[in-house]
């Protein structure tokens, strides 16, 4: 009788397509699905077949590995739908292919049973919470980066036009000049223009930078659909712009 009365929760997890991002999500899945007295959690961990194949042994009755098939692009076969052994020159193509998979991710959410109660997503897929919001599913950003690294990224984005040293010397790369070099790599480079979402905006939207006025870590992304300076809209080509 006690088992029948336990509340059931369906959680979708969508980390970036790198095992360094997937592993923290998998650890969180293990902890969420640990037996509790009042909540029965089922996790659907979404990634590409290339990433999920080595994780097959981690699938249980409460952790479900769900494949997301990315669109095919030149020089990017399904075997390379992962950052593992991916040539650096193909990283923009992987991000573009992942961005193009947004409708497929939405369809995946539609097909999950039981219906998802919440989405946990990574910052590189800023469109994921919008696909969830369109279906009435709340979304939370789960960051695999430390608070210090996230703060540094936000600082670089906020000061990309007039680079300044990070205000905490222990985290700064050595002063304004070194910080400026990193800013150029992080915020100015936009994947050669091939990705649908430019890198600076991807980091700002997904991680919720202070410059955008969005909470930095574990931000509830449904706020993107509300008014205010941090609000965003999706253009017809799939890119993002400020309102």
XYZ file of N, CA, C and O in Angstrom, residues 22-201:
720
model
N 28.053 14.642 -19.709
C 27.089 13.569 -19.468
C 27.288 12.933 -18.098
O 26.319 12.644 -17.385
N 28.540 12.723 -17.711
C 28.807 12.020 -16.451
C 28.213 12.721 -15.223
O 27.633 12.047 -14.362
N 28.322 14.050 -15.086
C 27.662 14.691 -13.934
C 26.142 14.521 -13.951
O 25.520 14.365 -12.897
N 25.550 14.549 -15.164
C 24.107 14.330 -15.258
C 23.766 12.895 -14.843
O 22.756 12.652 -14.175
N 24.604 11.957 -15.249
C 24.353 10.558 -14.885
C 24.467 10.362 -13.380
O 23.665 9.630 -12.777
N 25.437 11.027 -12.767
C 25.571 10.936 -11.313
C 24.353 11.534 -10.624
O 23.845 10.986 -9.630
N 23.874 12.657 -11.142
C 22.661 13.261 -10.589
C 21.472 12.316 -10.760
O 20.631 12.187 -9.861
N 21.410 11.641 -11.905
C 20.324 10.682 -12.145
C 20.357 9.564 -11.115
O 19.314 9.143 -10.597
N 21.550 9.078 -10.810
C 21.663 8.008 -9.806
C 21.124 8.481 -8.453
O 20.442 7.748 -7.747
N 21.474 9.707 -8.095
C 21.053 10.208 -6.783
C 19.545 10.467 -6.740
O 18.893 10.205 -5.731
N 19.008 10.987 -7.840
C 17.573 11.267 -7.862
C 16.743 9.994 -7.825
O 15.619 9.994 -7.308
N 17.279 8.942 -8.414
C 16.506 7.704 -8.502
C 16.740 6.780 -7.320
O 16.195 5.677 -7.288
N 17.570 7.216 -6.375
C 17.746 6.417 -5.159
C 16.397 6.294 -4.464
O 15.589 7.215 -4.446
N 16.136 5.166 -3.889
C 14.840 4.886 -3.278
C 14.598 5.856 -2.121
O 15.441 6.034 -1.248
N 13.461 6.519 -2.157
C 13.043 7.392 -1.064
C 11.684 6.938 -0.569
O 11.012 6.121 -1.199
N 11.268 7.512 0.533
C 10.014 7.072 1.138
C 8.783 7.680 0.477
O 7.688 7.182 0.638
N 8.966 8.777 -0.287
C 7.778 9.488 -0.771
C 7.804 9.785 -2.269
O 6.803 10.217 -2.812
N 8.958 9.579 -2.954
C 9.052 9.977 -4.353
C 9.727 8.901 -5.181
O 10.811 8.410 -4.833
N 9.082 8.545 -6.282
C 9.612 7.542 -7.210
C 10.020 8.273 -8.489
O 9.165 8.674 -9.283
N 11.322 8.497 -8.687
C 11.825 9.289 -9.807
C 12.282 8.381 -10.942
O 13.019 7.411 -10.725
N 11.841 8.719 -12.153
C 12.311 8.063 -13.369
C 13.022 9.107 -14.211
O 12.485 10.194 -14.448
N 14.241 8.809 -14.641
C 15.050 9.749 -15.421
C 15.183 9.251 -16.852
O 15.483 8.074 -17.094
N 14.950 10.157 -17.802
C 15.199 9.895 -19.227
C 16.424 10.712 -19.620
O 16.355 11.938 -19.735
N 17.565 10.046 -19.800
C 18.811 10.719 -20.155
C 18.958 10.722 -21.671
O 19.064 9.665 -22.298
N 18.932 11.914 -22.256
C 18.907 12.061 -23.718
C 20.300 12.388 -24.239
O 20.968 13.300 -23.740
N 20.722 11.661 -25.262
C 21.961 11.975 -25.964
C 21.949 11.224 -27.291
O 20.956 10.583 -27.643
N 23.037 11.313 -28.025
C 23.126 10.635 -29.320
C 23.508 9.171 -29.121
O 24.108 8.808 -28.097
N 23.209 8.318 -30.092
C 23.612 6.916 -29.975
C 25.109 6.746 -29.764
O 25.534 5.843 -29.036
N 25.916 7.622 -30.370
C 27.372 7.525 -30.204
C 27.774 7.708 -28.748
O 28.750 7.104 -28.289
N 27.051 8.540 -28.024
C 27.364 8.759 -26.610
C 26.733 7.715 -25.703
O 27.295 7.355 -24.662
N 25.552 7.225 -26.074
C 24.831 6.315 -25.196
C 25.347 4.879 -25.256
O 25.189 4.134 -24.281
N 25.966 4.500 -26.368
C 26.428 3.117 -26.515
C 27.339 2.677 -25.361
O 27.147 1.594 -24.794
N 28.329 3.482 -24.962
C 29.192 3.053 -23.851
C 28.494 3.087 -22.491
O 29.054 2.594 -21.507
N 27.302 3.685 -22.430
C 26.606 3.844 -21.156
C 25.506 2.812 -20.956
O 24.754 2.889 -19.976
N 25.411 1.848 -21.862
C 24.298 0.894 -21.813
C 24.210 0.181 -20.466
O 23.105 -0.118 -19.986
N 25.352 -0.053 -19.834
C 25.349 -0.779 -18.563
C 24.734 0.037 -17.433
O 24.430 -0.512 -16.363
N 24.534 1.335 -17.650
C 23.971 2.196 -16.604
C 22.446 2.301 -16.689
O 21.832 2.935 -15.839
N 21.853 1.687 -17.723
C 20.394 1.750 -17.843
C 19.753 0.835 -16.815
O 20.161 -0.314 -16.636
N 18.751 1.352 -16.134
C 18.028 0.583 -15.126
C 16.536 0.783 -15.340
O 16.112 1.424 -16.305
N 15.743 0.259 -14.408
C 14.304 0.458 -14.515
C 13.916 1.897 -14.200
O 12.788 2.310 -14.471
N 14.855 2.697 -13.640
C 14.576 4.086 -13.316
C 15.421 5.073 -14.122
O 15.133 6.265 -14.115
N 16.461 4.594 -14.789
C 17.291 5.451 -15.652
C 17.179 4.921 -17.079
O 17.684 3.842 -17.394
N 16.498 5.676 -17.914
C 16.229 5.278 -19.294
C 17.109 6.089 -20.243
O 17.079 7.324 -20.219
N 17.906 5.426 -21.061
C 18.756 6.095 -22.032
C 17.969 6.290 -23.325
O 17.505 5.323 -23.932
N 17.805 7.552 -23.739
C 16.954 7.896 -24.881
C 17.816 8.499 -25.991
O 18.512 9.495 -25.772
N 17.746 7.916 -27.171
C 18.572 8.362 -28.296
C 17.937 9.540 -29.012
O 16.742 9.530 -29.326
N 18.745 10.555 -29.287
C 18.356 11.680 -30.129
C 19.213 11.621 -31.381
O 20.434 11.744 -31.310
N 18.574 11.419 -32.520
C 19.301 11.297 -33.789
C 19.432 12.673 -34.430
O 18.435 13.305 -34.795
N 20.673 13.138 -34.577
C 20.919 14.451 -35.159
C 20.824 14.397 -36.676
O 21.086 13.348 -37.285
N 20.488 15.510 -37.318
C 20.508 15.559 -38.777
C 21.920 15.325 -39.303
O 22.910 15.709 -38.660
N 22.010 14.704 -40.452
C 23.319 14.443 -41.059
C 23.841 15.704 -41.734
O 23.101 16.418 -42.403
N 25.124 15.963 -41.539
C 25.805 17.067 -42.195
C 27.057 16.538 -42.871
O 27.603 15.500 -42.472
N 27.558 17.227 -43.915
C 28.796 16.785 -44.562
C 29.937 16.671 -43.545
O 30.096 17.529 -42.676
N 30.694 15.601 -43.652
C 31.855 15.356 -42.791
C 31.472 15.057 -41.343
O 32.350 15.003 -40.477
N 30.173 14.883 -41.067
C 29.777 14.614 -39.693
C 28.823 13.418 -39.665
O 27.608 13.566 -39.472
N 29.355 12.206 -39.815
C 28.508 11.004 -39.750
C 28.046 10.765 -38.314
O 28.580 11.337 -37.361
N 27.044 9.907 -38.139
C 26.520 9.644 -36.788
C 27.592 9.224 -35.789
O 27.467 9.514 -34.596
N 28.637 8.555 -36.247
C 29.698 8.130 -35.332
C 30.422 9.312 -34.700
O 31.061 9.169 -33.644
N 30.316 10.486 -35.317
C 30.962 11.686 -34.796
C 29.958 12.631 -34.131
O 30.279 13.801 -33.917
N 28.786 12.140 -33.794
C 27.818 12.958 -33.070
C 28.145 12.941 -31.576
O 27.308 12.658 -30.721
N 29.375 13.251 -31.272
C 29.933 13.274 -29.928
C 31.221 14.070 -29.989
O 31.842 14.170 -31.052
N 31.621 14.649 -28.870
C 32.903 15.370 -28.867
C 34.084 14.417 -28.723
O 35.228 14.829 -28.928
N 33.818 13.171 -28.386
C 34.909 12.200 -28.200
C 35.595 11.918 -29.535
O 34.955 11.484 -30.498
N 36.866 12.198 -29.589
C 37.685 12.028 -30.796
C 37.168 12.857 -31.972
O 37.424 12.529 -33.125
N 36.447 13.919 -31.699
C 35.958 14.800 -32.753
C 37.054 15.804 -33.115
O 37.552 16.514 -32.235
N 37.450 15.900 -34.387
C 38.433 16.922 -34.769
C 37.911 18.314 -34.430
O 36.723 18.609 -34.586
N 38.794 19.177 -33.958
C 38.383 20.517 -33.523
C 37.674 21.275 -34.630
O 36.743 22.045 -34.366
N 38.073 21.045 -35.874
C 37.471 21.772 -36.994
C 36.000 21.414 -37.191
O 35.249 22.148 -37.852
N 35.569 20.265 -36.621
C 34.182 19.829 -36.791
C 33.282 20.215 -35.610
O 32.088 19.923 -35.635
N 33.842 20.872 -34.599
C 33.010 21.279 -33.473
C 31.869 22.209 -33.900
O 30.721 22.036 -33.460
N 32.124 23.208 -34.775
C 31.000 24.042 -35.238
C 29.909 23.227 -35.920
O 28.718 23.510 -35.756
N 30.306 22.216 -36.688
C 29.316 21.378 -37.370
C 28.494 20.575 -36.372
O 27.284 20.395 -36.552
N 29.139 20.100 -35.304
C 28.400 19.350 -34.291
C 27.380 20.249 -33.599
O 26.240 19.840 -33.359
N 27.782 21.473 -33.285
C 26.841 22.396 -32.653
C 25.689 22.722 -33.601
O 24.532 22.790 -33.175
N 26.001 22.902 -34.876
C 24.945 23.200 -35.844
C 23.974 22.025 -35.969
O 22.758 22.208 -35.978
N 24.522 20.810 -36.041
C 23.669 19.631 -36.157
C 22.778 19.480 -34.931
O 21.595 19.144 -35.039
N 23.342 19.757 -33.763
C 22.546 19.683 -32.532
C 21.444 20.742 -32.539
O 20.299 20.452 -32.172
N 21.774 21.962 -32.985
C 20.761 23.017 -33.063
C 19.629 22.623 -34.015
O 18.457 22.880 -33.735
N 19.991 21.998 -35.134
C 18.987 21.590 -36.117
C 18.082 20.478 -35.591
O 17.020 20.225 -36.152
N 18.522 19.825 -34.523
C 17.737 18.721 -33.956
C 16.663 19.203 -32.995
O 15.969 18.374 -32.389
N 16.505 20.517 -32.839
C 15.510 21.036 -31.894
C 14.113 20.457 -32.125
O 13.451 20.019 -31.168
N 13.597 20.428 -33.378
C 12.257 19.841 -33.576
C 12.207 18.359 -33.195
O 11.188 17.885 -32.682
N 13.299 17.642 -33.444
C 13.328 16.227 -33.074
C 13.312 16.063 -31.553
O 12.696 15.128 -31.034
N 13.971 16.966 -30.859
C 13.945 16.919 -29.403
C 12.531 17.192 -28.900
O 12.062 16.535 -27.966
N 11.846 18.142 -29.520
C 10.468 18.410 -29.150
C 9.584 17.191 -29.356
O 8.744 16.861 -28.509
N 9.766 16.525 -30.507
C 8.983 15.313 -30.776
C 9.310 14.215 -29.773
O 8.435 13.440 -29.371
N 10.581 14.159 -29.362
C 10.988 13.172 -28.360
C 10.248 13.422 -27.041
O 9.762 12.484 -26.398
N 10.145 14.693 -26.646
C 9.407 15.022 -25.423
C 7.948 14.596 -25.538
O 7.347 14.108 -24.573
N 7.376 14.787 -26.738
C 5.978 14.411 -26.943
C 5.753 12.917 -26.751
O 4.676 12.490 -26.311
N 6.771 12.125 -27.086
C 6.602 10.682 -27.066
C 6.939 10.008 -25.749
O 6.694 8.807 -25.596
N 7.504 10.737 -24.803
C 7.909 10.125 -23.542
C 6.699 9.823 -22.663
O 5.783 10.622 -22.553
N 6.713 8.664 -22.053
C 5.683 8.273 -21.099
C 6.372 7.685 -19.870
O 7.251 6.839 -20.009
N 6.018 8.104 -18.672
C 5.009 9.133 -18.398
C 5.467 10.505 -18.866
O 6.646 10.727 -19.114
N 4.516 11.427 -18.995
C 4.810 12.773 -19.459
C 5.863 13.418 -18.560
O 5.794 13.318 -17.341
N 6.865 14.104 -19.147
C 7.917 14.712 -18.324
C 7.357 15.764 -17.363
O 6.473 16.552 -17.719
N 7.896 15.761 -16.159
C 7.546 16.780 -15.165
C 8.518 17.943 -15.178
O 8.152 19.066 -14.804
N 9.752 17.698 -15.599
C 10.758 18.754 -15.618
C 11.881 18.356 -16.573
O 12.140 17.167 -16.788
N 12.534 19.369 -17.160
C 13.705 19.170 -18.017
C 14.916 19.797 -17.351
O 14.870 20.952 -16.918
N 16.001 19.041 -17.263
C 17.293 19.581 -16.858
C 18.165 19.637 -18.106
O 18.362 18.623 -18.767
N 18.674 20.824 -18.443
C 19.371 20.994 -19.717
C 20.720 21.670 -19.513
O 20.988 22.291 -18.483
N 21.564 21.553 -20.528
C 22.906 22.122 -20.527
C 22.915 23.438 -21.298
O 22.062 23.669 -22.158
N 23.913 24.285 -21.020
C 23.879 25.638 -21.574
C 24.097 25.696 -23.075
O 23.738 26.678 -23.729
N 24.677 24.661 -23.674
C 24.982 24.717 -25.108
C 23.727 24.517 -25.942
O 23.709 24.774 -27.136
N 22.648 24.052 -25.324
C 21.372 23.884 -26.036
C 20.343 24.876 -25.485
O 19.386 24.474 -24.819
N 20.489 26.193 -25.741
C 19.557 27.169 -25.161
C 18.147 27.073 -25.708
O 17.223 27.663 -25.146
N 17.966 26.301 -26.785
C 16.628 26.126 -27.355
C 15.845 25.016 -26.641
O 14.626 24.925 -26.780
N 16.537 24.164 -25.900
C 15.866 23.020 -25.269
C 14.750 23.442 -24.314
O 13.657 22.866 -24.353
N 14.977 24.438 -23.438
C 13.879 24.824 -22.535
C 12.694 25.439 -23.253
O 11.571 25.396 -22.744
N 12.909 26.022 -24.436
C 11.789 26.566 -25.193
C 10.941 25.452 -25.789
O 9.715 25.554 -25.851
N 11.603 24.384 -26.252
C 10.845 23.225 -26.727
C 10.024 22.635 -25.575
O 8.880 22.199 -25.764
N 10.619 22.628 -24.384
C 9.889 22.112 -23.225
C 8.736 23.036 -22.839
O 7.624 22.574 -22.556
N 9.005 24.351 -22.833
C 7.971 25.308 -22.444
C 6.772 25.245 -23.379
O 5.630 25.442 -22.950
N 7.013 24.977 -24.660
C 5.918 24.872 -25.623
C 4.982 23.713 -25.280
O 3.854 23.666 -25.772
N 5.485 22.809 -24.432
C 4.679 21.638 -24.041
C 4.289 21.689 -22.563
O 3.860 20.681 -22.005
N 4.483 22.849 -21.961
C 4.099 23.012 -20.570
C 5.008 22.324 -19.580
O 4.607 22.052 -18.448
N 6.249 22.048 -20.002
C 7.211 21.368 -19.129
C 8.217 22.392 -18.605
O 8.911 23.025 -19.399
N 8.313 22.583 -17.299
C 9.297 23.529 -16.764
C 10.717 23.031 -16.996
O 10.947 21.820 -17.132
N 11.669 23.962 -17.064
C 13.057 23.604 -17.337
C 13.988 24.315 -16.375
O 13.751 25.454 -15.978
N 15.053 23.621 -16.017
C 16.068 24.155 -15.103
C 17.431 23.883 -15.707
O 17.700 22.783 -16.204
N 18.291 24.909 -15.689
C 19.657 24.732 -16.181
C 20.499 24.081 -15.099
O 20.655 24.628 -14.002
N 21.057 22.895 -15.412
C 21.982 22.222 -14.505
C 23.381 22.392 -15.070
O 23.721 21.844 -16.114
N 24.195 23.191 -14.395
C 25.526 23.528 -14.900
C 26.541 22.486 -14.472
O 26.613 22.104 -13.300
N 27.358 22.046 -15.426
C 28.463 21.141 -15.116
C 29.741 21.922 -14.837
O 30.776 21.318 -14.546
N 29.686 23.241 -14.959
C 30.841 24.093 -14.663
C 30.773 24.556 -13.214
O 29.697 24.683 -12.636
N 31.920 24.848 -12.651
C 31.950 25.373 -11.295
C 31.399 26.789 -11.268
O 31.320 27.463 -12.297
N 31.032 27.250 -10.082
C 30.538 28.618 -9.942
C 31.606 29.622 -10.362
O 31.311 30.641 -10.983
N 32.880 29.331 -10.062
C 33.968 30.240 -10.423
C 34.100 30.348 -11.938
O 34.252 31.439 -12.493
N 34.052 29.200 -12.634
C 34.181 29.217 -14.090
C 33.003 29.940 -14.727
O 33.176 30.723 -15.666
N 31.801 29.698 -14.222
C 30.620 30.367 -14.765
C 30.711 31.871 -14.562
O 30.387 32.655 -15.460
N 31.174 32.295 -13.387
C 31.327 33.722 -13.111
C 32.354 34.342 -14.050
O 32.177 35.467 -14.535
N 33.426 33.610 -14.342
C 34.456 34.137 -15.235
C 33.930 34.276 -16.660
O 34.186 35.260 -17.347
N 33.173 33.261 -17.125
C 32.561 33.350 -18.457
C 31.661 34.581 -18.549
O 31.697 35.330 -19.526
N 30.836 34.763 -17.530
C 29.914 35.895 -17.533
C 30.684 37.214 -17.544
O 30.293 38.165 -18.231
N 31.776 37.276 -16.798
C 32.600 38.495 -16.766
C 33.156 38.800 -18.151
O 33.139 39.947 -18.609
N 33.658 37.767 -18.832
C 34.225 37.972 -20.171
C 33.169 38.487 -21.137
O 33.426 39.394 -21.928
N 31.975 37.915 -21.081
C 30.915 38.341 -21.988
C 30.468 39.769 -21.686
O 30.209 40.554 -22.591
N 30.392 40.098 -20.406
C 29.916 41.420 -20.004
C 30.913 42.511 -20.383
O 30.526 43.658 -20.624
N 32.202 42.141 -20.472
C 33.244 43.140 -20.707
C 33.988 42.907 -22.014
O 35.149 43.282 -22.143
N 33.318 42.292 -23.007
C 34.035 41.955 -24.228
C 34.476 43.186 -25.013
O 35.467 43.146 -25.731
N 33.763 44.307 -24.900
C 34.154 45.506 -25.649
C 35.289 46.263 -24.959
O 36.157 46.819 -25.613
N 35.261 46.284 -23.642
C 36.336 46.928 -22.875
C 36.813 45.907 -21.845
O 36.360 45.909 -20.695
N 37.740 45.012 -22.243
C 38.160 43.936 -21.344
C 38.742 44.475 -20.043
O 39.510 45.431 -20.028
N 38.333 43.855 -18.956
C 38.847 44.192 -17.644
C 39.215 42.909 -16.922
O 38.647 41.854 -17.178
N 40.182 43.028 -16.008
C 40.586 41.858 -15.234
C 39.435 41.387 -14.369
O 38.609 42.176 -13.911
N 39.369 40.092 -14.141
C 38.358 39.543 -13.244
C 38.606 40.113 -11.851
O 39.759 40.217 -11.414
N 37.540 40.499 -11.140
C 37.738 41.217 -9.869
C 38.357 40.392 -8.753
O 38.727 40.944 -7.722
N 38.502 39.082 -8.933
C 39.138 38.248 -7.924
C 40.434 37.687 -8.507
O 40.411 36.851 -9.405
N 41.558 38.162 -8.002
C 42.854 37.871 -8.603
C 43.152 36.378 -8.666
O 43.800 35.901 -9.599
N 42.659 35.615 -7.700
C 42.943 34.186 -7.679
C 42.320 33.455 -8.861
O 42.769 32.377 -9.243
N 41.284 34.030 -9.467
C 40.610 33.403 -10.599
C 41.051 34.020 -11.918
O 41.080 33.362 -12.949
N 41.444 35.271 -11.924
C 41.872 35.941 -13.148
C 43.034 35.201 -13.796
O 43.832 34.531 -13.125
N 43.149 35.322 -15.100
C 44.235 34.675 -15.830
C 45.546 35.435 -15.724
O 46.546 35.009 -16.299
N 45.544 36.557 -15.021
C 46.796 37.281 -14.844
C 46.695 38.764 -15.084
O 47.709 39.455 -15.085
N 45.522 39.272 -15.334
C 45.360 40.696 -15.568
C 44.521 40.971 -16.795
O 44.110 40.053 -17.513
N 44.245 42.250 -17.087
C 43.361 42.606 -18.206
C 43.819 42.053 -19.550
O 42.994 41.618 -20.354
N 45.132 42.061 -19.804
C 45.617 41.601 -21.111
C 45.323 40.122 -21.326
O 44.833 39.716 -22.394
N 45.625 39.311 -20.312
C 45.376 37.879 -20.442
C 43.873 37.591 -20.494
O 43.420 36.742 -21.253
N 43.118 38.301 -19.665
C 41.664 38.124 -19.697
C 41.106 38.517 -21.057
O 40.167 37.898 -21.564
N 41.673 39.551 -21.665
C 41.220 39.997 -22.985
C 41.470 38.934 -24.041
O 40.649 38.729 -24.938
N 42.608 38.249 -23.943
C 42.901 37.181 -24.904
C 41.857 36.075 -24.807
O 41.382 35.546 -25.813
N 41.500 35.724 -23.560
C 40.500 34.673 -23.389
C 39.134 35.149 -23.860
O 38.371 34.391 -24.454
N 38.827 36.413 -23.604
C 37.561 36.969 -24.075
C 37.452 36.854 -25.579
O 36.398 36.534 -26.127
N 38.572 37.128 -26.280
C 38.569 37.034 -27.738
C 38.248 35.613 -28.187
O 37.529 35.403 -29.162
N 38.773 34.626 -27.466
C 38.508 33.239 -27.835
C 37.087 32.833 -27.512
O 36.431 32.134 -28.275
N 36.585 33.286 -26.376
C 35.264 32.845 -25.913
C 34.122 33.622 -26.528
O 33.141 33.060 -27.012
N 34.243 34.957 -26.528
C 33.093 35.792 -26.848
C 33.091 36.351 -28.254
O 32.027 36.637 -28.795
N 34.241 36.502 -28.869
C 34.286 37.109 -30.194
C 34.178 36.047 -31.281
O 33.514 36.232 -32.297
N 34.833 34.896 -31.076
C 34.760 33.834 -32.063
C 33.359 33.253 -32.066
O 32.812 32.925 -31.019
N 32.768 33.097 -33.227
C 31.372 32.629 -33.331
C 31.282 31.383 -34.198
O 30.420 31.268 -35.057
N 32.223 30.445 -34.017
C 32.195 29.191 -34.771
C 32.207 29.420 -36.270
O 31.586 28.676 -37.028
N 32.883 30.480 -36.723
C 32.988 30.721 -38.145
C 31.673 31.031 -38.818
O 31.558 30.992 -40.036
N 30.652 31.330 -38.034
C 29.356 31.663 -38.613
C 28.548 30.458 -39.046
O 27.502 30.602 -39.662
N 29.002 29.236 -38.713
C 28.289 28.043 -39.177
C 27.235 27.564 -38.190
O 26.298 26.878 -38.577
N 27.390 27.881 -36.911
C 26.408 27.443 -35.929
C 25.173 28.341 -35.980
O 25.270 29.520 -36.295
N 24.026 27.762 -35.677
C 22.789 28.543 -35.699
C 22.751 29.550 -34.557
O 22.169 30.621 -34.689
N 23.341 29.182 -33.430
C 23.402 30.074 -32.273
C 24.865 30.449 -32.055
O 25.673 29.589 -31.743
N 25.259 31.725 -32.214
C 26.651 32.115 -31.998
C 27.097 31.787 -30.584
O 26.317 31.855 -29.632
N 28.369 31.442 -30.437
C 28.881 31.041 -29.132
C 28.632 32.053 -28.023
O 28.220 31.673 -26.926
N 28.876 33.363 -28.234
C 28.630 34.297 -27.139
C 27.185 34.265 -26.658
O 26.920 34.276 -25.459
N 26.254 34.225 -27.605
C 24.847 34.213 -27.224
C 24.456 32.871 -26.615
O 23.613 32.790 -25.728
